[in-house]
CSV table of C-alpha atoms in Angstrom, one decimal:
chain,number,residue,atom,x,y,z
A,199,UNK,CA,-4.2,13.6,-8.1
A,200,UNK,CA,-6.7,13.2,-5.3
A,201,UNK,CA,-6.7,9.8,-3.3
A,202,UNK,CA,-7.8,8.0,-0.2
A,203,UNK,CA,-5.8,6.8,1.8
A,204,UNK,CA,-5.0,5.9,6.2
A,205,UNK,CA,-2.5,8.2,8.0
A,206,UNK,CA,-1.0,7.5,11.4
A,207,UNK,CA,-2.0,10.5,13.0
A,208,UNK,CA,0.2,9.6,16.4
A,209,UNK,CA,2.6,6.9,17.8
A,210,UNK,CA,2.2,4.7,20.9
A,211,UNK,CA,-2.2,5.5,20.8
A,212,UNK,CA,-3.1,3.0,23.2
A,213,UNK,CA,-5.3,-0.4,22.6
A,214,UNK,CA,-7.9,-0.9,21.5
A,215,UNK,CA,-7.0,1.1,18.4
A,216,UNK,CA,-11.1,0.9,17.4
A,217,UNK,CA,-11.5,2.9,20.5
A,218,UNK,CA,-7.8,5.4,20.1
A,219,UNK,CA,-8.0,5.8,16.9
A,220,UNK,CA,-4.6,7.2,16.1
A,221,UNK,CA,-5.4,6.0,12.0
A,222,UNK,CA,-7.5,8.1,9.9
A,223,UNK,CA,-8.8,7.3,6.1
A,224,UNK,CA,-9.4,10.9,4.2
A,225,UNK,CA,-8.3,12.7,1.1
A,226,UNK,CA,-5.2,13.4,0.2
A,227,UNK,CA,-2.8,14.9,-3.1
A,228,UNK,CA,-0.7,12.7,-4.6
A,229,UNK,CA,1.7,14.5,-6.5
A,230,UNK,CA,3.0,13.1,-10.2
A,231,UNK,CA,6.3,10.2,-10.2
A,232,UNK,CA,9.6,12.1,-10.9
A,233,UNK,CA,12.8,10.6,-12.2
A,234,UNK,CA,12.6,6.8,-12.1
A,235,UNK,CA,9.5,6.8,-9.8
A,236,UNK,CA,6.0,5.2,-11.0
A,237,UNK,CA,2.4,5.8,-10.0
A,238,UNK,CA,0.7,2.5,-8.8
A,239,UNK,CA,-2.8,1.6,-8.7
A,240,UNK,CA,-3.4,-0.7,-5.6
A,241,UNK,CA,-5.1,-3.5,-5.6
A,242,UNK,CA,-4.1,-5.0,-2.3
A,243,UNK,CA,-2.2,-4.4,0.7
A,244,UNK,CA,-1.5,-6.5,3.6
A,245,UNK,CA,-1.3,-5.5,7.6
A,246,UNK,CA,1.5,-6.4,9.2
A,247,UNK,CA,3.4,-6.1,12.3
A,248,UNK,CA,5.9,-3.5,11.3
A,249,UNK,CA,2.7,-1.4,10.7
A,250,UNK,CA,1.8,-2.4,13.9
A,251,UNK,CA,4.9,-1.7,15.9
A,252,UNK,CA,4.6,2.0,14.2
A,253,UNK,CA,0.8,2.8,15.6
A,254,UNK,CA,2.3,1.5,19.2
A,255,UNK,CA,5.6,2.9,19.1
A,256,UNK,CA,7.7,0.7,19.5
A,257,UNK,CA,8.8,2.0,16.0
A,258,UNK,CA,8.5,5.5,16.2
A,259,UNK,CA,8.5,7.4,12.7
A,260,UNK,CA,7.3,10.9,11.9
A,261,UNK,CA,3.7,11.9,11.5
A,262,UNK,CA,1.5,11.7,10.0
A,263,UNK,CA,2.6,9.3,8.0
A,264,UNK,CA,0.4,7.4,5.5
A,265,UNK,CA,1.0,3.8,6.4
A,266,UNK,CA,1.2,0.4,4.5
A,267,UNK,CA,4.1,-1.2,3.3
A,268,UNK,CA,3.2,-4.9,1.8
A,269,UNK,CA,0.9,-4.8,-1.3
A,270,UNK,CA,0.4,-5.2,-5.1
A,271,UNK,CA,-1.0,-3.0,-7.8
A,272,UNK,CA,-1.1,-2.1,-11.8
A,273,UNK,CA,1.6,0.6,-12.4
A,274,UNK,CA,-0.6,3.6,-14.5
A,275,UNK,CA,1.9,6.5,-15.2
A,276,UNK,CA,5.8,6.5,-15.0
A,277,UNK,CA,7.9,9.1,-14.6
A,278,UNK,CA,11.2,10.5,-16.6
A,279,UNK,CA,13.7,7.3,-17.0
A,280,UNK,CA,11.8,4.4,-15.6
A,281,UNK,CA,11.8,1.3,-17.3
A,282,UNK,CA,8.2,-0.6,-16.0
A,283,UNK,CA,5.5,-0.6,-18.5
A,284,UNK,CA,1.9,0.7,-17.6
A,285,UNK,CA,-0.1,-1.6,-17.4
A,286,UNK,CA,2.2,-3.9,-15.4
A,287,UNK,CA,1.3,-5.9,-12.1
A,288,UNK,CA,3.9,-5.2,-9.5
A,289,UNK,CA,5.2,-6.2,-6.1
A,290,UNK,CA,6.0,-3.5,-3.8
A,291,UNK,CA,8.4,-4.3,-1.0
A,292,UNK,CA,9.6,-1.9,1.8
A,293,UNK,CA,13.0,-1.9,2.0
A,294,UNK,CA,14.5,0.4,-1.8
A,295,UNK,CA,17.7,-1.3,-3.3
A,296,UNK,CA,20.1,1.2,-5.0
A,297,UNK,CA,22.1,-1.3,-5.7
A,298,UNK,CA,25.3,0.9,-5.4
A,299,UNK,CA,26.1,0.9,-2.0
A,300,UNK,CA,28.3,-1.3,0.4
A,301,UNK,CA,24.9,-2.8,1.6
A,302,UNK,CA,24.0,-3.7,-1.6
A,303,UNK,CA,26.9,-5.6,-2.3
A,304,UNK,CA,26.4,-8.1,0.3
A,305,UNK,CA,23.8,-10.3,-1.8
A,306,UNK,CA,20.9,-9.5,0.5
A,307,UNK,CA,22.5,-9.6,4.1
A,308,UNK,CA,22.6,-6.5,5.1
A,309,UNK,CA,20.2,-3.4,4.0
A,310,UNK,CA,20.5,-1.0,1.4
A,311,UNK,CA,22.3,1.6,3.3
A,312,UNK,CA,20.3,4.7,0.9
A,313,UNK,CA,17.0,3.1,1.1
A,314,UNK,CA,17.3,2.4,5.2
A,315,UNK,CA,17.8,6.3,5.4
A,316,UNK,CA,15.4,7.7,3.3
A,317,UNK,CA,13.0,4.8,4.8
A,318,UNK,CA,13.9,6.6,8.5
A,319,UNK,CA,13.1,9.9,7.2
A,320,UNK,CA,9.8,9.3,5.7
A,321,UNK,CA,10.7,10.1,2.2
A,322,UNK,CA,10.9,8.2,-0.9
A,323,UNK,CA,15.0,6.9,-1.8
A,324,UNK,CA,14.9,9.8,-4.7
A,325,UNK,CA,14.2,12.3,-1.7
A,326,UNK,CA,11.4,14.4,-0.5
A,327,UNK,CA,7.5,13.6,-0.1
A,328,UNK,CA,4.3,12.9,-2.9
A,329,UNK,CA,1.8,13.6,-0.9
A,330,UNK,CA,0.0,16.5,0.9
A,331,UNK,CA,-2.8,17.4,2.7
A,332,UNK,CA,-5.0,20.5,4.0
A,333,UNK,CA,-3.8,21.3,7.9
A,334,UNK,CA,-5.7,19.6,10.3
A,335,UNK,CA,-8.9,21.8,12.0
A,336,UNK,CA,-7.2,24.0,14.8
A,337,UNK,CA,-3.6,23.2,13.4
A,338,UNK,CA,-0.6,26.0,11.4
A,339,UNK,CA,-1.4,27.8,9.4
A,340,UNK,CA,-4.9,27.6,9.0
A,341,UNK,CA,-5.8,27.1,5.2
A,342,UNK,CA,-2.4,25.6,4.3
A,343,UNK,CA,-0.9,22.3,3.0
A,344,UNK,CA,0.7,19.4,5.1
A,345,UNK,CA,3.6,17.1,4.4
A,346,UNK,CA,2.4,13.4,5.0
A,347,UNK,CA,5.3,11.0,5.4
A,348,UNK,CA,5.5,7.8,3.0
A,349,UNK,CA,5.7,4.7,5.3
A,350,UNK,CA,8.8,2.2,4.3
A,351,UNK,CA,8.9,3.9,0.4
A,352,UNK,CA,5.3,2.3,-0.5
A,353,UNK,CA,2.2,3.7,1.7
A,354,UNK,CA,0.0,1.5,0.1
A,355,UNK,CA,-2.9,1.8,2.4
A,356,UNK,CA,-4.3,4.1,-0.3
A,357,UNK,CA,-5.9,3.8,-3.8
A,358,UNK,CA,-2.3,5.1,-5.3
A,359,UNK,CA,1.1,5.1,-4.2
A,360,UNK,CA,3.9,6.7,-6.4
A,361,UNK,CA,7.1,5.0,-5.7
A,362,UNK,CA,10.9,4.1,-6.8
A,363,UNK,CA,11.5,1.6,-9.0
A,364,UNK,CA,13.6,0.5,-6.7
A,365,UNK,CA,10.9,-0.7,-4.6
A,366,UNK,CA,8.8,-2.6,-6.6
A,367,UNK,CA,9.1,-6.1,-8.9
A,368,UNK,CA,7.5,-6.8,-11.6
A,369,UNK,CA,5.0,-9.9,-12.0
A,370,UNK,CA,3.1,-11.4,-14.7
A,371,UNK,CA,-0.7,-11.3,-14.9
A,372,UNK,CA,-1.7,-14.5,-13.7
A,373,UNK,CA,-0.3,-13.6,-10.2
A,374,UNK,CA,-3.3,-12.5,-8.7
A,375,UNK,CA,-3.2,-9.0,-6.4
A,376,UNK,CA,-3.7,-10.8,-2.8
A,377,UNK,CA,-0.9,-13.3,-3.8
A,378,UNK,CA,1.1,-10.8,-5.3
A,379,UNK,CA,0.5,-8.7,-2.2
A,380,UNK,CA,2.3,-11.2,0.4
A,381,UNK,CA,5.4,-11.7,-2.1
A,382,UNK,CA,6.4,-8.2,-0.8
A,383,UNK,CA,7.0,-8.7,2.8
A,384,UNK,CA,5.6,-11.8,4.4
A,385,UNK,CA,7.2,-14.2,2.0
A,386,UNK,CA,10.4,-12.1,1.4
A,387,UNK,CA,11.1,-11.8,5.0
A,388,UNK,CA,10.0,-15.4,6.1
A,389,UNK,CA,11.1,-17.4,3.2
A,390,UNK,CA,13.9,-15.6,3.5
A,391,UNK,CA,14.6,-16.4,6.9
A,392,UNK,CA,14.8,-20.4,5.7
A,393,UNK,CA,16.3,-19.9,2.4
A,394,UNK,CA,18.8,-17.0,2.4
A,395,UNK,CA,19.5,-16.8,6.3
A,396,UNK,CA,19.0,-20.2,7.8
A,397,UNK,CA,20.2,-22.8,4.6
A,398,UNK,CA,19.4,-26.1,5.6
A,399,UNK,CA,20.8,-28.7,4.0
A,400,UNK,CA,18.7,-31.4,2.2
A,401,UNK,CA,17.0,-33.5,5.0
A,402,UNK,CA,17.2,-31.4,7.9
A,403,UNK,CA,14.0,-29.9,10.1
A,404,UNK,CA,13.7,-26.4,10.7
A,405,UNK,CA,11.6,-25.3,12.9
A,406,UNK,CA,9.4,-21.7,13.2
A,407,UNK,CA,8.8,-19.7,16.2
A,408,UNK,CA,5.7,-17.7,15.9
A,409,UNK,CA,3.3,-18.5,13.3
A,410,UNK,CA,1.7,-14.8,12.0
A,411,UNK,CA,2.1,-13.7,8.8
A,412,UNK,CA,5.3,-13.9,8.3
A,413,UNK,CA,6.1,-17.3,10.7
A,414,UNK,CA,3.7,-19.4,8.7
A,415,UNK,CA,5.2,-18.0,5.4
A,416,UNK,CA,8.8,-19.1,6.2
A,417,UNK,CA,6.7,-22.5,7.2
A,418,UNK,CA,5.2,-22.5,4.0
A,419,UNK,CA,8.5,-22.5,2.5
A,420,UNK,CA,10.0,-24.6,4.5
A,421,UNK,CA,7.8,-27.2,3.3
A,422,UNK,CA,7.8,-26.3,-0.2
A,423,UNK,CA,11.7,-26.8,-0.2
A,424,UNK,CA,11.1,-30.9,1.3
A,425,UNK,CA,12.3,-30.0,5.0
A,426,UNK,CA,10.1,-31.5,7.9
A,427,UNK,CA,8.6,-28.3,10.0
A,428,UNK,CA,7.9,-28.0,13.4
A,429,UNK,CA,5.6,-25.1,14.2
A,430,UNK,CA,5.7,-23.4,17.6
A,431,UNK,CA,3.4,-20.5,18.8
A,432,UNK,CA,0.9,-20.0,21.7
A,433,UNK,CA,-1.9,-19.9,19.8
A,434,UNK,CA,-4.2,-23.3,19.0
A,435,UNK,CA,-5.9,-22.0,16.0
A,436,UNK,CA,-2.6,-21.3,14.2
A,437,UNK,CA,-1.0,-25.0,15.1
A,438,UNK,CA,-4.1,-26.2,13.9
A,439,UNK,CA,-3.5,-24.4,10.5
A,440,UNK,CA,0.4,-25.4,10.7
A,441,UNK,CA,-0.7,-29.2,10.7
A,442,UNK,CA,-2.9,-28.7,7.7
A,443,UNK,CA,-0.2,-26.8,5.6
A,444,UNK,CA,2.1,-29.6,6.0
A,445,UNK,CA,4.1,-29.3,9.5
A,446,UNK,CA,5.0,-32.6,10.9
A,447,UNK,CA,4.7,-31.5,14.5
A,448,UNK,CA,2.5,-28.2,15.9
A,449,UNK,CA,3.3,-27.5,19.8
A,450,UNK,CA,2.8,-24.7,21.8
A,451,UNK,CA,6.3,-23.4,23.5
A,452,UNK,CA,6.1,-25.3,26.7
A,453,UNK,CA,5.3,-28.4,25.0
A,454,UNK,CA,8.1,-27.9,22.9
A,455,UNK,CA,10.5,-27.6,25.5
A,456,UNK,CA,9.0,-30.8,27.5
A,457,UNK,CA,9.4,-32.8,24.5
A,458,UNK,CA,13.2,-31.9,24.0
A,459,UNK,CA,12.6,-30.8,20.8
A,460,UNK,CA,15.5,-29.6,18.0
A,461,UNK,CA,15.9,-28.2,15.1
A,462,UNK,CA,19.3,-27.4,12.6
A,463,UNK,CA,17.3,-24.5,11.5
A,464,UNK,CA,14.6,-22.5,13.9
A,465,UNK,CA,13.3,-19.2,12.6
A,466,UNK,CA,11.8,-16.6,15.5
A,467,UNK,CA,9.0,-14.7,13.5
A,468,UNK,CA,7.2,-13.4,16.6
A,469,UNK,CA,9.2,-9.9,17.5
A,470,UNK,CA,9.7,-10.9,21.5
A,471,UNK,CA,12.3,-11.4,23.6
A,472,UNK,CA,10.9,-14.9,24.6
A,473,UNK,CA,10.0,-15.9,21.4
A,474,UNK,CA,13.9,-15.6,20.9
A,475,UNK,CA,14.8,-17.5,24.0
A,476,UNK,CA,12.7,-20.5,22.6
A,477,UNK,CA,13.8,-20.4,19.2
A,478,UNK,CA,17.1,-20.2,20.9
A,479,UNK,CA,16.5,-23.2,23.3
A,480,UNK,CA,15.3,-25.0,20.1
A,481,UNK,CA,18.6,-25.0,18.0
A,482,UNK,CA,20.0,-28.4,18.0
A,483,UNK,CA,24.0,-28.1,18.8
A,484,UNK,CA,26.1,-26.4,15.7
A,485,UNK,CA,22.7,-25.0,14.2
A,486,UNK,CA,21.3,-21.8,13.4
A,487,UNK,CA,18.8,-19.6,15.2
A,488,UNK,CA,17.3,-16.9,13.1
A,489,UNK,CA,15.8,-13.6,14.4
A,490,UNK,CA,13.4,-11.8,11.9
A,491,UNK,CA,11.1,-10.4,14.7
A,492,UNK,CA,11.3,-6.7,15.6
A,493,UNK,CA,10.4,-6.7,19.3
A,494,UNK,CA,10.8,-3.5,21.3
A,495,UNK,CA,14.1,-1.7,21.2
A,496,UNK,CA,14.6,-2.1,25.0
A,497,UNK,CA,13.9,-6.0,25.1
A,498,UNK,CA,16.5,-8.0,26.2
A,499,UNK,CA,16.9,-12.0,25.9
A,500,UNK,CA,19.5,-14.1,27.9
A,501,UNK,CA,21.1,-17.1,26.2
A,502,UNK,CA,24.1,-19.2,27.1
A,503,UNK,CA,27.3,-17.5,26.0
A,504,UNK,CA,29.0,-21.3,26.6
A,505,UNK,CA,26.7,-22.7,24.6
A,506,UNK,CA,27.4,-20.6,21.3
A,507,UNK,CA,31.3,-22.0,21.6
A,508,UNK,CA,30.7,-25.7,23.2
A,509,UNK,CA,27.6,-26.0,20.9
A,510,UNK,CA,29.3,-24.2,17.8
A,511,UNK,CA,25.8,-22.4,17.3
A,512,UNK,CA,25.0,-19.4,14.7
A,513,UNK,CA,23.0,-16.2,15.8
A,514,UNK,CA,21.8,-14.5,12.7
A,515,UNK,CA,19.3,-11.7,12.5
A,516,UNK,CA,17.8,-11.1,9.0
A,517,UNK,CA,16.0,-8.3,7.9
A,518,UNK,CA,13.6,-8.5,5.1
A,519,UNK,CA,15.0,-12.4,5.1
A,520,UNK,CA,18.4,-11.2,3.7
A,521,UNK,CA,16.3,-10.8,0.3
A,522,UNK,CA,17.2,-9.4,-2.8
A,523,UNK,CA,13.8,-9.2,-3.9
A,524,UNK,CA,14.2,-9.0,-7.8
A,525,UNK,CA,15.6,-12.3,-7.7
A,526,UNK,CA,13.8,-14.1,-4.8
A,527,UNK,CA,10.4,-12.8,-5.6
A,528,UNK,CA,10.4,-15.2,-9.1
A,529,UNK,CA,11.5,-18.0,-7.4
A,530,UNK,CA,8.7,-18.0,-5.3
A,531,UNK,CA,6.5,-17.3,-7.9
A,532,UNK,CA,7.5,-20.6,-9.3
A,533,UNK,CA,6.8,-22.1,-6.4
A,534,UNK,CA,3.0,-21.3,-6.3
A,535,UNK,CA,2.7,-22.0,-9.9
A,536,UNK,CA,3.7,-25.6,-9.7
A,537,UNK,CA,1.0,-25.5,-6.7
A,538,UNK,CA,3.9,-26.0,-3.5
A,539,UNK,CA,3.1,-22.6,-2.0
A,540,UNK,CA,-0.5,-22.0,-1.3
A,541,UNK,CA,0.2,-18.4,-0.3
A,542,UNK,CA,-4.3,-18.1,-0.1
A,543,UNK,CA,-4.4,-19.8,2.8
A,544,UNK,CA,-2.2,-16.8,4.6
A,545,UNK,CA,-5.0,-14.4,4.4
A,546,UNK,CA,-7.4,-14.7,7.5
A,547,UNK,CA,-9.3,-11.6,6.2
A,548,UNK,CA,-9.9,-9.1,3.3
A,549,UNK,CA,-11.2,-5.9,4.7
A,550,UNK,CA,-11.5,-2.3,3.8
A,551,UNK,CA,-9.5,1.5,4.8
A,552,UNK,CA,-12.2,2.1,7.2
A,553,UNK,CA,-11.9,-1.7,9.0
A,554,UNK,CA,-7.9,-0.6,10.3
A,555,UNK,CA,-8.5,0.5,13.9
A,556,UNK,CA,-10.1,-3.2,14.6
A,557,UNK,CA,-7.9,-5.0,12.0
A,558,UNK,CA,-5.2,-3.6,14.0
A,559,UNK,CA,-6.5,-4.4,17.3
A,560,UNK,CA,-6.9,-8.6,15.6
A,561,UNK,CA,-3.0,-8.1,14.7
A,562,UNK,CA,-2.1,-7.0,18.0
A,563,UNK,CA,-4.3,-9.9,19.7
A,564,UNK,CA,-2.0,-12.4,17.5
A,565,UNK,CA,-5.8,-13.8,16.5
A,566,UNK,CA,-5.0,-13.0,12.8
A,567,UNK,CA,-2.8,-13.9,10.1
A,568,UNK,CA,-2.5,-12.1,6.9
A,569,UNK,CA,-5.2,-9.5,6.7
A,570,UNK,CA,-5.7,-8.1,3.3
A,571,UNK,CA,-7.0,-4.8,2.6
A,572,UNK,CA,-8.6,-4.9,-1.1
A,573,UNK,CA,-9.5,-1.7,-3.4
């Protein structure tokens, strides 16, 4: 079937993005779901930072690659074997489970070990590629038919997607699409972070380093479970949201340091090396600091090796918040029905295909939270 969608063209175009444009929205074929695949209907996808870090390069991937990794959508076809119903609302996370391998087995702490690879490779976790387009103007052959890499197993920044059931969850109708939409990475990965990584006990503070997306979702959380929040990050705007979603104190880093604070718990959710050193320097002696962020792969932090032994302190990096998201995505779920997660106020904007390059260029800025992009 023909569909719309944004492909990354390039990695590492330089900012602005409205002005490089390495993303382009045009036509492309989507071919049918095979064995235990579905075609999905999207109804919204959020922009994220691991989009992000693919446009700049810090996370290089083949191209073109049609990007888009967190959304929600109705599930319209299905292919040989799979078990969703049409008609069915879905989440779609980024990260396939087979549920067979030695990753799986570790309840949600370290990747599927299948899905990783075939997320590397730009294919879906069944193998090989859906979608196709004519060559490029002045590209080989002339005439012929490109290959366009799937982006984390979803590529939602399109009408359709056809992916594994592996990588989506179902959820009932009164979940609406931009709610649904964060469930898939933002929550996953910073609820996560508190819940499946961090485990505070009843009573104790937790603190979050970096308040974007996914930062204020693991805030969100936080507060949802009972736990006072301290919210940390450069930015005044996004303290000033932090306060009104419930966190007890909103500082920017220096501030934080000045006023000695500490936290059992402290989640970095910014992706740089010195958002790790203060999430670090924020860990109250035999607590946890845990690293979601995906800075550059040649960043480097420096902590105390003396104070991980004389402190008795826990380093724990947690990728897609150590989720196994066909259990943790309900539970949230739960959450915002009893009205304890109001996962609306996340979105700063709802935008279209053809608003990326500056959407992008908002992200990189850290001016934006959750920016939707709605069909």
């Amino acid at each position: 079937m023909r569909i719309t969608g944004a492909v990354l063209e390039r990695c590492g175009a330089p900012a602005p993005y409205a002005e490089s444009r390495p993303v382009t929205v045009g036509s492309l074929e989507l071919a049918p779901p095979e064995a235990g695949e579905v075609l999905v209907r999207i109804e919204a996808a959020g922009l994220c930072h691991s989009d992000l870090s693919v446009v700049d390069g810090n996370r290089v991937r083949p191209v073109p690659m049609l990007l888009g990794h967190e959304a929600a959508g109705i599930v319209e076809a299905t292919g040989p074997g799979a078990r969703l119903a049409i008609g069915q609302r879905v989440v779609m996370t980024f990260l396939p489970r087979c549920g067979e391998c030695a990753g799986c087995a570790t309840d949600g702490r370290l990747p599927c070990s299948v899905g990783s690879a075939a997320n590397g490779a730009g294919t879906l976790v069944g193998g090989g590629r859906r979608l196709t387009r004519p060559v490029p103007a002045g590209g080989v052959p002339a005439g012929g038919v490109q290959e366009v890499h799937h982006h984390l197993g979803v590529s939602a920044f399109a009408s359709h997607a056809v992916v594994s059931e592996t990588s989506v969850v179902p959820v009932d109708d009164d979940v609406p699409p931009d709610v649904a939409a964060l469930l898939g990475c933002a929550v996953l990965t910073g609820g996560g972070a508190v819940v499946n990584a961090g485990r505070p006990a009843p009573g104790d503070r937790v603190a979050v380093v970096g308040l974007g997306g996914v930062g204020m979702a693991a805030l969100l959380v936080a507060v949802a479970l009972g736990h006072e929040v301290i919210g940390v990050d450069a930015v005044p705007a996004k303290l000033e949201l932090a306060r009104e979603l419930g966190a007890a104190i909103a500082v920017g880093p220096q501030e934080a340091a000045e006023q000695g604070l500490r936290a059992p718990v402290v989640v970095e959710a910014a992706g740089s090396a010195r958002a790790f050193e203060t999430a670090y320097a924020l860990t109250a002696p035999g607590g946890t600091t845990v690293t979601v962020g995906l800075p550059h792969p040649d960043a480097r932090a420096s902590i105390s090796p003396l104070s991980l032994t004389a402190e008795a302190r826990t380093v724990v990096g947690s990728y897609l918040g150590s989720a196994v998201p066909s259990r943790d995505i309900p539970r949230y779920v739960e959450l915002w029905r009893a009205g304890r997660l109001p996962l609306d106020r996340l979105v700063s904007d709802r935008i279209t295909l053809d608003d990326l390059p500056a959407a992008l260029d908002r992200l990189a800025s850290g001016a934006a939270l959750r920016q939707l992009v709605m069909f």
